[in-house]
Coordinates of C-alpha atoms in Angstrom, one line a residue:
X1 CA 0.0 0.0 0.0
X2 CA 1.3 3.4 -0.9
X3 CA 1.0 6.1 1.7
X4 CA 0.1 9.7 1.1
X5 CA 3.1 12.0 1.1
X6 CA 1.5 15.0 2.9
X7 CA 4.2 17.4 1.8
X8 CA 3.5 16.7 -1.9
X9 CA -0.1 15.5 -1.9
X10 CA -2.0 17.8 0.5
X11 CA -2.2 20.6 -2.1
X12 CA -2.8 18.4 -5.1
X13 CA -5.8 19.8 -7.0
X14 CA -6.8 16.4 -8.4
X15 CA -6.7 14.9 -4.9
X16 CA -8.8 17.7 -3.5
X17 CA -11.3 17.4 -6.3
X18 CA -11.7 13.6 -5.8
X19 CA -12.1 14.0 -2.1
X20 CA -14.8 16.7 -2.6
X21 CA -16.7 14.6 -5.0
X22 CA -16.2 11.4 -2.9
X23 CA -14.7 9.3 -5.7
X24 CA -11.7 6.9 -5.5
X25 CA -10.3 8.0 -8.8
X26 CA -11.1 10.3 -11.7
X27 CA -12.7 7.6 -13.9
X28 CA -15.5 7.3 -11.3
X29 CA -16.4 11.0 -11.6
X30 CA -19.4 11.9 -13.8
X31 CA -17.5 15.0 -14.9
X32 CA -14.6 13.0 -16.3
X33 CA -12.8 14.1 -18.4
X34 CA -12.8 17.5 -16.7

């Protein structure tokens, strides 16, 4: 399992978007491709 590197991942816009939309990855998003 890969851990989240907080220094690099905390400000990632794709991660923030996925968390806000409650999806595991972009392909699960109804707005993909954004």
